């Protein structure tokens, strides 16, 4: 009988316990092993909880019990999660985590520790919540050369943008609604300024391109500046505004990881991903493109991914070698925003189509769509986009916003 | 050095060879094993092919070479593929196949043979082509109780329906275009009559619900009867017509596998899956719902899934136990169409809203949407839907078509 320990008995941790007991027979059949919940580590007591007798306050109880083979880390944050997880791995106990901050900041170290001790550090839940994307990336798609990953990696901002899009809410009103519904924190910066999506981009980039990408290497812009007018103009162009996290390999071999609001054309399935749902699109040489969609957060959805990883830990006899990356990518590996190229969406004061056409022509660009208060121009780098905006402004038109357009 | 054999050097088989050599270094790193293409089995010679020297005509060459550890079956059809695959498995050689007919008709037998000889019979490519869906179903989502699977499992019919939807083509014109583009066969019945989708439903149903479901247990209806007028009315209701393959567990524990055209409301992501793309939506207790999207057919996309399976075969030391199901489900396990319940879309001659309302009220139904030539009514079984159509007809209105509506 192998024991599972759960670190942190908050929303996700309690979801893991609930789902484990609900589907215990199925999970045991699946792993071919008898499993038991051994301990729940938390600072608090839970006297009225059916599993309150499993609660311990000292990680050493777990570390010193040789029957604990699998650990679900659901504490969040880097400290003390990092020390706890690292110690578990050093003791040969495999760990499944939902903690994206931990993976984004310490993934390389923890993967190395797991490898040295022939156990596993898995983190399907850290990107896209319930959505199976980490495992398919390094198993199902392993015969391919993957060139890019992009998607909607934060449900809170997607909910806010949809409310602006469908219900014509201003940003502040939509944010307040998200807070009332429990989708956004009272201090919403981690979501709306893109930091949460940034961590997920780090994890995807590290896994796909094989070297650890740290959060401070990722150009990150949130959705605070997006206005209802931007969203309405995008809608006129049969497009939606989404917060996109993406990483792409450039022609020179470097990678460009970014998080920013983008205008997504209606013919991309990404533009139809609504509410708190997440989606991850992947491009590769054999399969062309594939997308994974589902709930990016929430108690049971996140627990679903953690329990799936615990099952994999229980099935694996050794370290899963495809689930590895090397330590920190150096600066030569990660490109800056000077390498960013995309079509651009501009919202302006009232202007004639001529003004856009003339400005575009002078820069070798084409106007792909235009309306009385904005346009979409063909792909260009940031300097050229700035030159276009200046040319339009020089013709007496105010430029209110410039948003890159996502290519599918 | 382990050898791979490819059975069948047609579109998919040559794609497997191409992708293997293109990404060989990556694949070897991934599996931790040196791999070589040993043989290509085909009746034909390929004197001008760079791998023409690998071509053999006798399966025994492959069976008798102890270095051949992995086999990619890309021949199609049940005979002689079944005998060849079964012999490979008996010799302890793991097999990856793209052959949905083989899996749908003989999956239980081949899985059993693989288990007895401690090797693997994998078939990610048999459903949804390049889309990772088989493996996530029995790994990532393994902590869940899965209740239903539904999706667009045939790209040819999806292409035809989209041409009707977007370009106002009649069915016959769209079919002809699909044939010209190579998406549809000259004898298109396997696609447009739903047999191809039916096989994929069998595979999904068997994997998810654990007992082999044979094609003749699946209610199967194709898209021949769908008219441009149906599609246009669906569009008025902000919906699309899609050929849906689905299997659902009913409240009484039985399962209901079906293939039929359905009206899919615009708020379901499935309705936005266009062209030759496929998508598989899955529902379960922990994750709620998740969707996998990608190319359902084609040389390299299908090869991508086969090569992914070959990599898994190379990594697995033993039979992957979660990738199993029991022999044939008996009739008690599979419900018939008398258990089918769904909202209904009706296209009629010109009628007043009153007529629909009165007919619905008399049967305890509600009219959810109506137009001058049709309506959508609340969910009901087939007998009630027929009674509704009769009530409308009795009021002097002609009923041209009745199509179930997909619930998300």
Coordinates of C-alpha atoms in Angstrom, one line a residue, chain B residues 16-372:
Chain B
X16 CA 5.8 7.9 -41.1
X17 CA 9.1 7.3 -42.9
X18 CA 9.5 11.0 -43.8
X19 CA 8.8 12.3 -40.3
X20 CA 11.0 9.6 -38.7
X21 CA 14.0 10.6 -40.7
X22 CA 13.3 14.3 -40.4
X23 CA 13.2 14.3 -36.6
X24 CA 15.3 11.2 -36.0
X25 CA 17.8 12.9 -33.6
X26 CA 14.9 14.3 -31.6
X27 CA 13.0 11.0 -31.5
X28 CA 16.1 9.1 -30.4
X29 CA 16.8 11.6 -27.6
X30 CA 13.2 11.3 -26.6
X31 CA 13.2 7.5 -26.4
X32 CA 16.7 7.2 -25.1
X33 CA 17.2 4.5 -27.8
X34 CA 19.0 4.3 -31.1
X35 CA 16.4 3.5 -33.8
X36 CA 16.6 2.5 -37.4
X37 CA 14.1 1.9 -40.1
X38 CA 14.5 -1.8 -40.8
X39 CA 11.8 -2.7 -43.4
X40 CA 9.0 -1.3 -45.4
X41 CA 6.4 -4.0 -46.3
X42 CA 4.5 -3.4 -49.5
X43 CA 3.4 -5.4 -52.5
X44 CA 5.0 -2.9 -54.8
X45 CA 8.6 -2.0 -55.6
X46 CA 9.9 1.5 -55.2
X47 CA 13.1 1.6 -57.2
X48 CA 13.4 5.4 -57.2
X49 CA 12.6 5.9 -53.6
X50 CA 15.5 6.8 -51.2
X51 CA 14.3 4.0 -48.9
X52 CA 13.4 1.6 -51.8
X53 CA 16.1 -0.8 -50.5
X54 CA 14.1 -1.3 -47.3
X55 CA 11.1 -2.7 -49.2
X56 CA 10.2 -6.3 -48.6
X57 CA 7.1 -8.3 -49.7
X58 CA 7.0 -11.0 -47.1
X59 CA 5.8 -10.3 -43.5
X60 CA 7.9 -13.2 -42.3
X61 CA 11.1 -11.2 -42.9
X62 CA 9.9 -8.8 -40.3
X63 CA 8.5 -11.4 -38.0
X64 CA 11.7 -13.4 -38.0
X65 CA 14.0 -10.4 -37.4
X66 CA 14.5 -10.2 -33.6
X67 CA 15.8 -6.6 -33.9
X68 CA 12.4 -5.4 -35.2
X69 CA 10.8 -4.1 -31.9
X70 CA 8.3 -1.6 -33.3
X71 CA 5.9 -1.8 -36.2
X72 CA 3.8 1.0 -37.8
X73 CA 0.8 -0.5 -39.5
X74 CA -0.5 1.8 -42.2
X75 CA -2.0 -0.6 -44.7
X76 CA -5.7 0.0 -43.9
X77 CA -8.5 -2.6 -44.0
X78 CA -8.9 -5.6 -41.8
X79 CA -7.3 -8.3 -44.0
X80 CA -4.4 -9.0 -44.0
X81 CA -3.7 -6.2 -41.5
X82 CA -5.3 -8.1 -38.7
X83 CA -3.2 -11.3 -39.3
X84 CA 0.0 -9.3 -39.7
X85 CA -0.5 -7.1 -36.6
X86 CA -1.6 -10.1 -34.5
X87 CA 1.5 -12.0 -35.6
X88 CA 3.8 -9.1 -34.8
X89 CA 2.2 -8.8 -31.3
X90 CA 2.6 -12.5 -30.8
X91 CA 6.3 -12.1 -31.6
X92 CA 6.5 -9.4 -28.8
X93 CA 6.8 -6.5 -31.3
X94 CA 4.7 -3.4 -30.3
X95 CA 2.4 -2.1 -33.0
X96 CA 1.2 1.5 -33.7
X97 CA -1.6 1.8 -36.2
X98 CA -3.5 4.4 -38.1
X99 CA -6.1 1.9 -39.2
X100 CA -9.4 2.7 -37.6
X101 CA -11.3 -0.1 -39.2
X102 CA -8.9 -2.6 -37.7
X103 CA -9.2 -1.1 -34.2
X104 CA -13.0 -0.8 -34.4
X105 CA -13.5 -4.4 -35.5
X106 CA -10.6 -6.2 -33.8
X107 CA -9.3 -3.9 -31.1
X108 CA -10.3 -6.2 -28.2
X109 CA -8.5 -9.2 -29.7
X110 CA -5.3 -7.2 -30.5
X111 CA -5.2 -5.5 -27.1
X112 CA -5.5 -9.0 -25.5
X113 CA -2.7 -10.4 -27.7
X114 CA -0.5 -7.4 -26.8
X115 CA -1.1 -7.9 -23.1
X116 CA -0.3 -11.6 -23.3
X117 CA 3.0 -10.9 -25.0
X118 CA 3.8 -7.8 -22.8
X119 CA 4.0 -5.4 -25.7
X120 CA 1.7 -2.6 -26.9
X121 CA -1.0 -2.1 -29.5
X122 CA -1.4 1.7 -29.8
X123 CA -3.7 3.7 -32.1
X124 CA -3.6 7.4 -31.4
X125 CA -3.8 8.0 -35.2
X126 CA -7.0 6.1 -35.6
X127 CA -9.2 8.8 -34.1
X128 CA -8.8 12.5 -35.0
X129 CA -5.6 11.9 -37.0
X130 CA -2.9 14.2 -35.5
X131 CA -5.0 15.2 -32.6
X132 CA -3.8 13.9 -29.3
X133 CA -7.0 12.4 -27.8
X134 CA -6.6 8.7 -27.2
X135 CA -3.6 9.1 -24.9
X136 CA -5.0 12.1 -22.8
X137 CA -8.2 10.1 -22.4
X138 CA -6.4 7.3 -20.5
X139 CA -3.6 9.3 -18.9
X140 CA -4.2 13.0 -18.2
X141 CA -7.9 12.5 -17.5
X142 CA -7.5 9.2 -15.7
X143 CA -8.5 10.7 -12.3
X144 CA -12.0 11.4 -13.6
X145 CA -15.2 9.6 -14.3
X146 CA -15.8 10.4 -18.0
X147 CA -19.5 10.6 -18.9
X148 CA -19.5 11.5 -22.6
X149 CA -17.4 12.1 -25.7
X150 CA -18.6 13.9 -28.8
X151 CA -17.1 15.6 -31.7
X152 CA -16.4 16.1 -35.3
X153 CA -14.6 12.9 -36.3
X154 CA -14.7 13.2 -40.1
X155 CA -13.0 16.0 -42.0
X156 CA -14.5 15.4 -45.4
X157 CA -18.1 15.8 -44.2
X158 CA -17.1 18.9 -42.1
X159 CA -15.5 20.4 -45.2
X160 CA -18.7 19.8 -47.2
X161 CA -21.0 21.2 -44.5
X162 CA -18.8 24.3 -44.2
X163 CA -18.9 24.9 -47.9
X164 CA -22.7 24.7 -47.7
X165 CA -22.7 27.0 -44.7
X166 CA -20.2 29.7 -45.8
X167 CA -20.4 29.5 -49.6
X168 CA -24.0 28.5 -50.0
X169 CA -23.1 25.5 -52.1
X170 CA -25.6 22.7 -52.6
X171 CA -24.6 19.4 -51.1
X172 CA -23.7 17.8 -54.5
X173 CA -21.6 20.8 -55.5
X174 CA -19.7 20.7 -52.2
X175 CA -19.1 17.0 -52.5
X176 CA -17.8 17.4 -56.0
X177 CA -15.4 20.1 -54.8
X178 CA -14.2 17.8 -51.9
X179 CA -13.6 15.1 -54.5
X180 CA -11.6 17.5 -56.7
X181 CA -9.5 18.6 -53.8
X182 CA -8.8 15.0 -52.8
X183 CA -10.7 15.2 -49.5
X184 CA -13.4 12.8 -50.6
X185 CA -13.1 9.5 -52.4
X186 CA -14.7 8.9 -55.8
X187 CA -16.9 6.5 -53.9
X188 CA -17.6 8.8 -50.9
X189 CA -19.9 6.6 -48.9
X190 CA -17.5 5.8 -46.1
X191 CA -17.3 9.5 -45.3
X192 CA -20.7 10.9 -46.1
X193 CA -22.8 8.0 -44.8
X194 CA -21.0 8.2 -41.5
X195 CA -19.2 4.9 -41.5
X196 CA -15.8 6.4 -40.9
X197 CA -17.1 8.5 -38.0
X198 CA -18.8 5.4 -36.7
X199 CA -15.5 3.5 -36.4
X200 CA -14.0 6.3 -34.5
X201 CA -17.0 6.4 -32.1
X202 CA -16.5 2.7 -31.5
X203 CA -12.8 3.3 -30.6
X204 CA -13.6 6.2 -28.2
X205 CA -16.6 4.3 -26.7
X206 CA -14.5 1.2 -26.1
X207 CA -11.6 3.1 -24.5
X208 CA -13.7 5.3 -22.3
X209 CA -16.4 2.8 -21.2
X210 CA -14.1 -0.3 -21.1
X211 CA -15.9 -2.8 -23.4
X212 CA -15.6 -3.3 -27.1
X213 CA -18.3 -1.5 -29.0
X214 CA -18.7 -2.8 -32.6
X215 CA -19.7 -0.7 -35.6
X216 CA -23.1 -2.4 -36.0
X217 CA -24.1 -1.3 -32.4
X218 CA -23.8 2.3 -33.4
X219 CA -26.8 4.2 -34.8
X220 CA -25.2 5.8 -37.9
X221 CA -26.7 8.4 -40.2
X222 CA -24.7 10.5 -42.7
X223 CA -25.2 13.9 -44.3
X224 CA -26.8 13.0 -47.6
X225 CA -30.2 14.3 -46.6
X226 CA -28.9 17.7 -45.3
X227 CA -29.9 20.5 -47.7
X228 CA -28.7 24.0 -48.2
X229 CA -32.1 25.1 -46.7
X230 CA -31.4 23.2 -43.5
X231 CA -28.0 24.8 -43.2
X232 CA -29.4 28.3 -43.9
X233 CA -32.1 27.9 -41.3
X234 CA -29.6 26.7 -38.7
X235 CA -27.5 29.8 -39.5
X236 CA -30.5 32.0 -38.7
X237 CA -30.6 30.3 -35.3
X238 CA -26.9 31.2 -34.8
X239 CA -26.0 27.5 -35.2
X240 CA -24.2 25.2 -37.6
X241 CA -25.0 21.7 -38.9
X242 CA -22.2 19.3 -38.1
X243 CA -21.8 15.5 -38.4
X244 CA -21.4 14.5 -34.8
X245 CA -20.1 11.2 -33.5
X246 CA -20.8 10.8 -29.8
X247 CA -21.1 8.3 -27.0
X248 CA -22.8 9.1 -23.7
X249 CA -23.4 7.1 -20.5
X250 CA -27.1 7.2 -19.6
X251 CA -28.6 7.4 -16.2
X252 CA -29.3 3.7 -16.2
X253 CA -25.6 2.9 -16.8
X254 CA -26.0 1.9 -20.4
X255 CA -24.1 3.8 -23.1
X256 CA -25.6 5.3 -26.3
X257 CA -23.2 5.6 -29.2
X258 CA -24.4 7.5 -32.3
X259 CA -23.3 9.2 -35.5
X260 CA -25.7 11.8 -37.0
X261 CA -25.9 15.3 -38.3
X262 CA -26.8 17.7 -35.5
X263 CA -27.5 21.3 -35.2
X264 CA -24.7 22.8 -33.0
X265 CA -25.4 26.1 -31.3
X266 CA -22.9 28.9 -31.8
X267 CA -22.0 29.0 -28.1
X268 CA -20.4 25.6 -28.5
X269 CA -16.8 25.7 -29.7
X270 CA -17.6 22.6 -31.8
X271 CA -19.8 24.9 -34.1
X272 CA -16.7 26.9 -35.0
X273 CA -14.5 23.9 -36.1
X274 CA -14.3 24.4 -39.8
X275 CA -12.8 22.9 -42.9
X276 CA -11.2 19.5 -42.7
X277 CA -10.4 19.9 -39.0
X278 CA -11.6 17.5 -36.4
X279 CA -12.4 18.1 -32.7
X280 CA -13.2 15.8 -29.8
X281 CA -15.0 17.2 -26.7
X282 CA -14.9 15.1 -23.5
X283 CA -17.0 15.5 -20.3
X284 CA -16.0 14.3 -16.9
X285 CA -16.7 14.9 -13.2
X286 CA -13.5 16.7 -12.3
X287 CA -12.4 18.6 -15.4
X288 CA -16.0 19.4 -16.5
X289 CA -15.3 19.5 -20.3
X290 CA -12.2 19.7 -22.5
X291 CA -11.7 19.7 -26.2
X292 CA -8.9 18.5 -28.5
X293 CA -8.7 20.1 -32.0
X294 CA -6.5 19.5 -35.0
X295 CA -6.1 17.9 -38.4
X296 CA -8.1 14.6 -38.7
X297 CA -6.4 13.3 -41.7
X298 CA -3.5 13.8 -44.1
X299 CA -0.1 12.3 -44.6
X300 CA 2.1 14.1 -42.0
X301 CA -0.6 14.8 -39.5
X302 CA -1.6 11.1 -39.3
X303 CA 2.1 10.1 -39.4
X304 CA 2.7 12.5 -36.4
X305 CA 0.3 10.4 -34.3
X306 CA 1.8 7.1 -35.5
X307 CA 5.4 8.3 -34.7
X308 CA 4.2 9.5 -31.3
X309 CA 2.9 6.0 -30.6
X310 CA 6.2 4.4 -31.8
X311 CA 8.0 6.7 -29.3
X312 CA 5.7 5.5 -26.6
X313 CA 6.2 1.9 -27.6
X314 CA 10.0 2.5 -27.4
X315 CA 9.7 4.1 -23.9
X316 CA 7.3 1.5 -22.4
X317 CA 9.0 -1.5 -20.9
X318 CA 5.7 -3.4 -20.5
X319 CA 2.1 -3.3 -21.7
X320 CA 0.5 0.0 -20.9
X321 CA -2.3 -1.3 -18.7
X322 CA -4.6 1.8 -19.0
X323 CA -4.9 1.3 -22.7
X324 CA -7.1 -1.8 -22.6
X325 CA -10.7 -2.8 -22.8
X326 CA -12.7 -5.9 -22.4
X327 CA -14.2 -8.0 -25.2
X328 CA -17.6 -7.2 -26.7
X329 CA -20.2 -5.3 -24.8
X330 CA -23.4 -7.2 -24.7
X331 CA -26.8 -5.7 -25.8
X332 CA -27.6 -4.8 -22.2
X333 CA -24.7 -2.4 -22.3
X334 CA -25.6 -0.5 -25.4
X335 CA -28.9 1.4 -25.6
X336 CA -30.9 1.9 -28.8
X337 CA -32.3 5.1 -30.3
X338 CA -35.4 4.8 -28.1
X339 CA -33.2 6.1 -25.3
X340 CA -32.0 9.1 -27.4
X341 CA -33.1 12.5 -26.0
X342 CA -32.2 15.9 -27.5
X343 CA -33.7 19.3 -28.4
X344 CA -34.9 19.3 -32.1
X345 CA -34.6 21.6 -35.0
X346 CA -37.4 21.4 -37.5
X347 CA -37.5 23.0 -41.0
X348 CA -41.0 23.5 -42.3
X349 CA -43.0 25.4 -44.9
X350 CA -44.0 28.9 -43.9
X351 CA -45.8 28.8 -40.5
X352 CA -46.9 31.2 -37.8
X353 CA -45.1 30.9 -34.4
X354 CA -48.5 30.0 -33.0
X355 CA -48.5 26.7 -34.8
X356 CA -45.2 25.6 -33.2
X357 CA -46.3 26.9 -29.8
X358 CA -49.6 25.0 -29.8
X359 CA -48.0 21.8 -31.0
X360 CA -45.2 22.1 -28.4
X361 CA -47.6 22.9 -25.5
X362 CA -49.8 19.9 -26.3
X363 CA -46.7 17.7 -25.7
X364 CA -45.3 19.5 -22.7
X365 CA -42.5 21.0 -24.8
X366 CA -41.3 24.6 -25.2
X367 CA -40.3 26.4 -28.4
X368 CA -36.8 27.7 -27.9
X369 CA -36.4 29.5 -31.2
X370 CA -38.6 30.0 -34.1
X371 CA -38.4 31.6 -37.6
X372 CA -41.0 31.8 -40.4

